[in-house]
Coordinates of C-alpha atoms and ligand atoms in Angstrom, one line a residue:
M1 CA 64.6 110.3 -38.7
G2 CA 68.4 111.4 -37.0
F3 CA 70.2 109.6 -34.2
P4 CA 72.6 110.5 -32.0
Q5 CA 76.1 109.8 -33.2
P6 CA 79.2 109.3 -31.0
R7 CA 82.2 111.2 -31.8
P8 CA 84.1 109.4 -34.9
T9 CA 86.6 107.3 -33.0
I10 CA 84.3 106.0 -30.6
L11 CA 83.1 102.7 -32.9
S12 CA 86.7 101.8 -34.0
I13 CA 86.6 100.2 -30.1
E14 CA 86.5 96.7 -30.0
P15 CA 84.7 96.1 -26.5
Y16 CA 87.3 94.5 -23.7
V17 CA 86.7 90.7 -23.6
G18 CA 87.2 90.0 -19.7
G19 CA 88.3 86.6 -18.9
E20 CA 85.4 84.0 -18.5
S21 CA 84.2 82.4 -15.8
K22 CA 81.5 79.7 -16.6
I23 CA 81.5 76.8 -19.3
E24 CA 77.9 75.6 -19.8
G25 CA 77.6 72.0 -18.0
V26 CA 80.7 72.1 -16.7
N27 CA 80.5 72.1 -12.3
R28 CA 84.4 72.8 -11.0
I29 CA 85.5 75.7 -12.5
I30 CA 89.0 76.4 -12.2
K31 CA 89.6 80.3 -13.2
L32 CA 93.0 81.2 -14.5
S33 CA 92.3 84.1 -17.4
S34 CA 92.2 87.1 -15.4
N35 CA 95.7 86.8 -13.4
E36 CA 93.7 87.0 -10.1
G37 CA 95.6 86.4 -7.2
A38 CA 96.1 82.1 -6.3
F39 CA 94.6 82.6 -3.0
G40 CA 91.4 84.4 -3.1
V41 CA 90.5 87.5 -0.7
P42 CA 92.8 88.2 2.2
P43 CA 90.6 88.0 5.4
G44 CA 91.4 91.3 6.5
A45 CA 90.1 92.4 3.5
V46 CA 87.0 90.1 3.9
A47 CA 86.4 91.4 7.5
A48 CA 87.1 95.0 6.9
M49 CA 84.1 94.9 3.8
Q50 CA 82.0 93.1 6.6
R51 CA 82.6 96.2 9.0
A52 CA 82.5 98.7 6.0
A53 CA 78.8 97.5 5.0
A54 CA 77.0 98.2 7.9
E55 CA 78.1 101.9 7.0
M56 CA 77.4 102.2 3.6
H57 CA 74.5 104.9 4.3
R58 CA 77.7 107.2 4.3
Y59 CA 79.5 108.6 1.8
P60 CA 83.1 107.4 1.4
D61 CA 86.0 109.7 2.4
G62 CA 86.8 111.4 -1.1
H63 CA 90.6 111.5 -0.4
A64 CA 90.8 108.1 0.5
N65 CA 93.3 109.3 3.1
A66 CA 93.0 105.7 5.2
L67 CA 94.5 104.0 2.2
R68 CA 96.5 106.1 0.7
A69 CA 98.0 106.9 4.1
A70 CA 98.1 102.5 4.7
I71 CA 99.9 102.5 1.3
G72 CA 102.7 105.2 2.1
R73 CA 103.3 103.1 4.7
K74 CA 103.6 99.1 2.9
F75 CA 105.7 101.0 0.2
G76 CA 107.4 103.6 1.9
L77 CA 106.0 106.7 -0.1
D78 CA 104.4 110.1 0.5
P79 CA 101.0 109.7 0.4
A80 CA 100.2 112.9 -1.3
K81 CA 101.4 111.9 -3.8
I82 CA 99.4 109.0 -4.0
V83 CA 95.6 109.4 -5.8
C84 CA 93.3 106.3 -5.8
G85 CA 91.0 105.2 -8.3
N86 CA 88.0 102.5 -9.1
G87 CA 90.5 100.0 -10.4
S88 CA 94.0 101.3 -11.9
D89 CA 91.7 101.5 -15.5
E90 CA 90.2 104.3 -14.2
L91 CA 93.1 106.5 -13.6
I92 CA 94.3 105.3 -17.0
Q93 CA 91.4 106.3 -18.8
H94 CA 91.6 109.3 -16.6
L95 CA 95.5 110.6 -17.7
I96 CA 94.5 109.7 -21.5
L97 CA 91.3 112.3 -21.0
A98 CA 93.7 114.6 -19.5
Y99 CA 96.8 114.7 -21.4
G100 CA 95.5 113.0 -25.0
G101 CA 92.6 113.8 -27.0
E102 CA 91.9 114.8 -30.6
G103 CA 95.1 116.2 -32.5
T104 CA 97.3 114.0 -29.8
E105 CA 99.2 110.6 -30.3
L106 CA 99.2 107.7 -27.7
V107 CA 102.7 105.9 -27.9
M108 CA 102.5 102.2 -26.9
S109 CA 104.4 98.2 -27.5
A110 CA 102.6 96.1 -30.1
H111 CA 101.1 94.0 -27.4
G112 CA 100.7 96.1 -24.8
F113 CA 97.8 95.8 -22.6
V114 CA 94.6 96.6 -24.1
M115 CA 93.0 99.3 -22.2
Y116 CA 95.9 101.9 -23.6
D117 CA 94.4 101.3 -26.7
I118 CA 90.3 101.6 -25.8
S119 CA 90.8 104.7 -23.7
G120 CA 92.8 106.2 -26.3
R121 CA 90.6 106.1 -28.8
Y122 CA 87.7 107.0 -26.4
A123 CA 89.8 110.3 -25.5
G124 CA 90.3 110.9 -29.7
C125 CA 93.9 109.7 -29.5
R126 CA 95.6 108.2 -32.8
V127 CA 97.4 105.6 -30.9
I128 CA 100.8 104.1 -32.1
K129 CA 101.5 100.8 -31.6
V130 CA 105.2 99.8 -31.7
P131 CA 106.7 96.3 -32.9
E132 CA 108.6 94.7 -30.2
R133 CA 111.6 92.7 -29.8
N134 CA 111.0 89.2 -28.5
L135 CA 107.7 90.0 -27.3
T136 CA 109.2 92.6 -25.4
A137 CA 108.9 96.5 -25.4
D138 CA 111.3 97.8 -27.8
I139 CA 112.7 101.0 -26.1
D140 CA 114.5 102.5 -29.4
A141 CA 111.9 101.7 -31.1
M142 CA 109.3 103.5 -29.0
I143 CA 111.4 106.3 -28.5
A144 CA 111.8 107.1 -32.2
A145 CA 107.6 106.5 -32.8
C146 CA 107.0 109.7 -30.7
G147 CA 106.4 113.0 -32.7
P148 CA 105.4 116.3 -32.0
R149 CA 101.5 115.5 -31.0
T150 CA 102.8 112.8 -29.0
K151 CA 101.6 113.4 -25.4
L152 CA 101.3 109.7 -23.7
V153 CA 104.0 106.6 -23.3
F154 CA 102.5 103.6 -21.8
L155 CA 104.3 100.8 -20.9
A156 CA 103.0 98.1 -18.6
N157 CA 106.1 97.0 -16.7
P158 CA 105.9 93.4 -16.6
N159 CA 103.6 93.0 -19.8
N160 CA 100.4 91.6 -19.8
P161 CA 100.1 89.5 -22.0
T162 CA 103.6 88.7 -22.6
G163 CA 105.1 88.8 -19.2
S164 CA 108.0 90.6 -20.3
M165 CA 109.9 93.1 -17.8
V166 CA 112.2 95.9 -19.3
P167 CA 115.1 96.4 -16.7
K168 CA 115.4 99.2 -15.1
A169 CA 118.0 101.3 -17.1
D170 CA 116.0 100.9 -20.4
V171 CA 112.9 102.4 -18.6
A172 CA 115.3 105.3 -17.3
R173 CA 117.0 105.3 -21.1
L174 CA 113.2 105.3 -22.6
R175 CA 112.5 108.5 -20.1
A176 CA 115.5 110.2 -20.8
G177 CA 115.1 109.7 -25.0
L178 CA 111.4 111.5 -24.3
R179 CA 110.4 115.5 -24.5
D180 CA 109.6 116.5 -21.0
D181 CA 106.3 117.5 -22.3
I182 CA 105.5 114.0 -22.8
L183 CA 104.1 111.7 -19.5
L184 CA 105.6 108.4 -18.9
V185 CA 102.8 106.1 -17.2
L186 CA 104.6 102.9 -16.3
D187 CA 101.8 100.7 -15.1
S188 CA 103.2 98.2 -12.6
A189 CA 100.2 96.3 -11.7
Y190 CA 102.6 93.2 -11.5
A191 CA 105.1 95.0 -9.7
E192 CA 105.0 92.7 -6.5
Y193 CA 105.2 89.8 -8.5
V194 CA 108.8 90.6 -10.0
Q195 CA 112.0 88.7 -9.0
S196 CA 114.4 90.6 -10.8
P197 CA 116.7 92.9 -9.1
D198 CA 117.1 95.0 -12.4
Y199 CA 113.8 96.2 -11.9
D200 CA 112.0 99.7 -11.0
A201 CA 108.2 99.9 -11.2
G202 CA 108.7 103.4 -11.6
V203 CA 109.0 105.1 -8.2
E204 CA 112.5 106.2 -8.9
L205 CA 111.8 107.7 -12.0
V206 CA 108.8 109.4 -10.3
D207 CA 111.5 110.6 -7.0
A208 CA 113.6 112.0 -10.0
G209 CA 111.3 114.1 -10.7
T210 CA 110.5 113.3 -14.0
N211 CA 107.4 113.5 -15.8
T212 CA 106.3 110.1 -15.3
I213 CA 103.4 108.4 -13.5
M214 CA 103.4 104.6 -11.7
T215 CA 100.0 103.0 -12.0
R216 CA 99.6 99.7 -9.2
T217 CA 96.1 97.8 -8.2
F218 CA 94.9 95.7 -6.1
S219 CA 93.4 93.0 -8.7
K220 CA 96.4 90.5 -8.5
V221 CA 98.4 90.3 -5.9
F222 CA 96.0 91.6 -3.3
G223 CA 93.0 89.7 -4.4
L224 CA 90.3 92.2 -4.7
G225 CA 89.5 92.4 -8.8
G226 CA 86.1 92.2 -7.6
A227 CA 86.2 95.5 -5.3
R228 CA 87.8 97.3 -7.8
L229 CA 90.7 99.4 -6.6
G230 CA 93.8 100.9 -7.8
W231 CA 96.4 103.7 -6.8
C232 CA 99.0 105.8 -9.0
Y233 CA 102.1 107.7 -7.8
G234 CA 103.5 110.7 -9.4
N235 CA 104.7 114.7 -9.2
A236 CA 102.7 116.8 -7.8
D237 CA 101.1 118.8 -11.1
V238 CA 100.4 115.3 -12.4
I239 CA 98.6 114.1 -9.2
D240 CA 97.1 117.3 -9.2
V241 CA 95.3 117.4 -12.4
L242 CA 93.9 113.7 -11.5
N243 CA 92.3 115.0 -8.3
R244 CA 90.7 118.0 -10.7
V245 CA 89.3 115.4 -12.8
R246 CA 88.3 112.1 -11.1
G247 CA 84.6 111.5 -9.6
P248 CA 84.7 113.2 -5.8
F249 CA 84.0 109.6 -4.3
N250 CA 85.7 107.6 -7.1
V251 CA 86.3 104.8 -4.4
N252 CA 83.4 103.0 -2.9
A253 CA 84.1 102.9 1.2
Q254 CA 83.8 98.9 1.0
A255 CA 87.0 98.9 -1.5
L256 CA 88.7 102.1 0.6
A257 CA 88.4 99.3 3.5
A258 CA 89.7 95.7 1.6
G259 CA 92.1 97.8 0.5
V260 CA 93.7 98.8 3.9
G261 CA 92.9 95.2 5.1
A262 CA 95.0 93.6 2.5
L263 CA 97.8 95.8 3.1
E264 CA 98.0 95.0 6.4
E265 CA 97.3 91.2 6.1
P266 CA 100.6 89.8 7.8
G267 CA 102.5 87.9 5.3
W268 CA 100.3 88.1 2.4
V269 CA 102.6 89.5 -0.2
E270 CA 105.5 86.7 0.9
K271 CA 103.8 84.4 0.6
S272 CA 102.1 85.1 -2.6
V273 CA 104.9 85.8 -4.3
A274 CA 106.9 83.1 -3.0
H275 CA 104.1 80.8 -4.4
N276 CA 104.1 82.6 -7.6
A277 CA 107.9 82.4 -8.0
E278 CA 107.8 78.6 -7.3
W279 CA 104.5 77.7 -9.6
R280 CA 105.4 79.9 -12.3
G281 CA 109.1 77.9 -12.6
R282 CA 107.4 74.7 -12.3
L283 CA 104.2 75.3 -14.3
G284 CA 107.0 76.7 -17.0
E285 CA 109.6 73.9 -16.8
G286 CA 106.4 71.3 -17.2
L287 CA 105.0 73.1 -20.5
R288 CA 108.3 73.5 -22.0
A289 CA 109.0 69.6 -21.0
L290 CA 105.8 68.8 -23.8
G291 CA 107.6 70.7 -26.3
L292 CA 106.1 74.1 -26.5
T293 CA 107.4 77.6 -25.8
V294 CA 106.8 79.3 -22.7
Y295 CA 108.1 83.1 -22.7
P296 CA 109.8 84.3 -19.4
S297 CA 107.2 85.9 -17.3
E298 CA 107.9 88.1 -14.2
G299 CA 103.9 88.3 -13.8
N300 CA 101.8 85.8 -12.5
F301 CA 101.0 84.3 -15.5
L302 CA 103.0 82.6 -18.4
L303 CA 102.4 82.9 -22.0
V304 CA 102.5 79.5 -23.8
D305 CA 103.0 79.1 -27.6
F306 CA 101.5 76.0 -29.7
T307 CA 103.2 77.8 -33.0
E308 CA 99.9 77.7 -34.9
A309 CA 96.5 78.9 -33.8
A310 CA 94.5 76.1 -34.6
R311 CA 97.2 73.8 -32.0
A312 CA 96.5 76.7 -29.5
K313 CA 92.4 76.3 -30.2
A314 CA 92.6 72.7 -29.5
A315 CA 94.8 72.9 -26.3
D316 CA 92.3 75.7 -25.0
A317 CA 89.2 73.5 -26.0
A318 CA 90.7 70.7 -23.9
L319 CA 91.3 72.2 -21.2
R320 CA 87.4 74.3 -21.3
A321 CA 86.5 70.8 -21.3
R322 CA 88.3 69.8 -17.9
G323 CA 86.9 72.9 -16.4
L324 CA 90.0 74.6 -17.4
I325 CA 89.5 78.3 -18.1
V326 CA 92.9 80.3 -19.7
R327 CA 92.9 83.0 -21.9
A328 CA 92.9 83.6 -25.3
V329 CA 95.3 86.4 -26.6
G330 CA 94.5 86.6 -30.7
S331 CA 93.0 90.0 -29.4
Y332 CA 97.0 90.8 -28.5
N333 CA 97.6 89.8 -31.8
L334 CA 98.8 86.5 -30.4
P335 CA 96.7 84.0 -32.1
T336 CA 99.0 80.8 -31.2
C337 CA 99.8 81.7 -27.7
L338 CA 97.1 81.0 -24.9
R339 CA 97.9 82.6 -21.4
I340 CA 97.9 80.9 -17.9
T341 CA 97.9 82.1 -15.0
V342 CA 99.3 80.7 -12.3
G343 CA 97.2 79.2 -9.7
T344 CA 97.1 77.0 -6.6
A345 CA 99.9 74.3 -6.9
E346 CA 96.7 71.7 -7.5
E347 CA 95.0 74.4 -10.6
C348 CA 98.9 74.2 -12.1
T349 CA 99.1 70.4 -11.8
L350 CA 95.7 70.4 -13.2
V351 CA 96.6 72.6 -15.8
L352 CA 100.3 70.4 -16.8
E353 CA 98.5 67.5 -17.0
A354 CA 95.5 68.4 -19.2
V355 CA 97.8 69.7 -21.7
K356 CA 100.0 66.5 -21.6
A357 CA 97.2 64.2 -21.9
H358 CA 95.8 66.8 -24.4
L359 CA 99.1 66.4 -26.8
R360 CA 99.2 62.6 -26.3
A361 CA 95.9 62.2 -27.4
Ligands
LIG1 C1 95.3 93.6 -14.6 C2 96.0 94.8 -14.8 C3 95.9 96.3 -14.5 C4 94.8 96.3 -13.5 O1 93.8 97.4 -13.7 P1 92.8 97.1 -12.8 O2 91.9 98.1 -13.1 O3 93.3 97.7 -11.1 O4 91.8 96.2 -12.2 C5 96.6 97.0 -15.0 N1 97.4 96.8 -16.0 C6 97.7 95.7 -16.5 C7 98.5 95.6 -17.2 C8 97.0 94.2 -15.8 O5 97.2 93.8 -16.4

């Protein structure tokens, strides 16, 4: 008897493994495995979702007008150049399905965010992973990796899981080195956390009229990972394509309301970013003082190298025994490393104490 078969590339996809949130037999869990903001959900977003709950018999606004206007106000952008999505993952998938597909190539950096690989394979693209330098995207090598079939180039900036950032002049050089018919997708999920002055999340390249699109998320600094909400900023032709292919009601009404509430929460981003800058520094220094290699990070997480896979695994186990869940990154071909989200001051202190106790044991 025959049975339905998916397209050949589908079974080459390794299912995405999210950050774990439970440990058998441990009561107090501290989850530092998904780069969720340190301060939970903005109170204004909670209130907005509660208000929206009473209206859930209504379909959401399929154009996300209020949310796009709020994003426009917050970031000084034209709402007509914005599309909202069910997480930025949804927008990434649509971009790849719309511009990629069988017979095309997608170029990304070797340790780039895994969703480009998953959605690229789903679309039938050949996914080309370009070796990095010092765990940072190698711009010249990415340009050189593009061939006549290349339709999409993805750069997470800062990148997850490495934390590395490509300075704005190099991103501009990447764009300039690509054919005009290649879409450059700048995934700026961690843009708010960046401290370097040498950074463009993508707005400048989009506004210069290049074939570039910037994706952003509410899952990190805005504390809404559970609501599934992302957005992108691009030029008219790409925005038009996304509006044709997305579901008519791709963002649910509670997420729309939560997004506006989060954007309007007074001081939220400032407080979160100041905390992150301080504790990313303290956590990194503390771990370096224990003899570990900590890569420079512009995100709300640190990539820590234990030099051997077995040592990373042992440290992971020791942290878990104390209820601290961090992220193993073997699937990113970084088996000697762990990625640790910058949590609250208490959480960071507990991580430092746990790693210290483990290394001394
Ligand atoms: C967390 C993250 C996202 C966000 O995805 P959502 O679907 O918006 O939750 C996107 N890109 C990168 C690199 C990330 O780390």
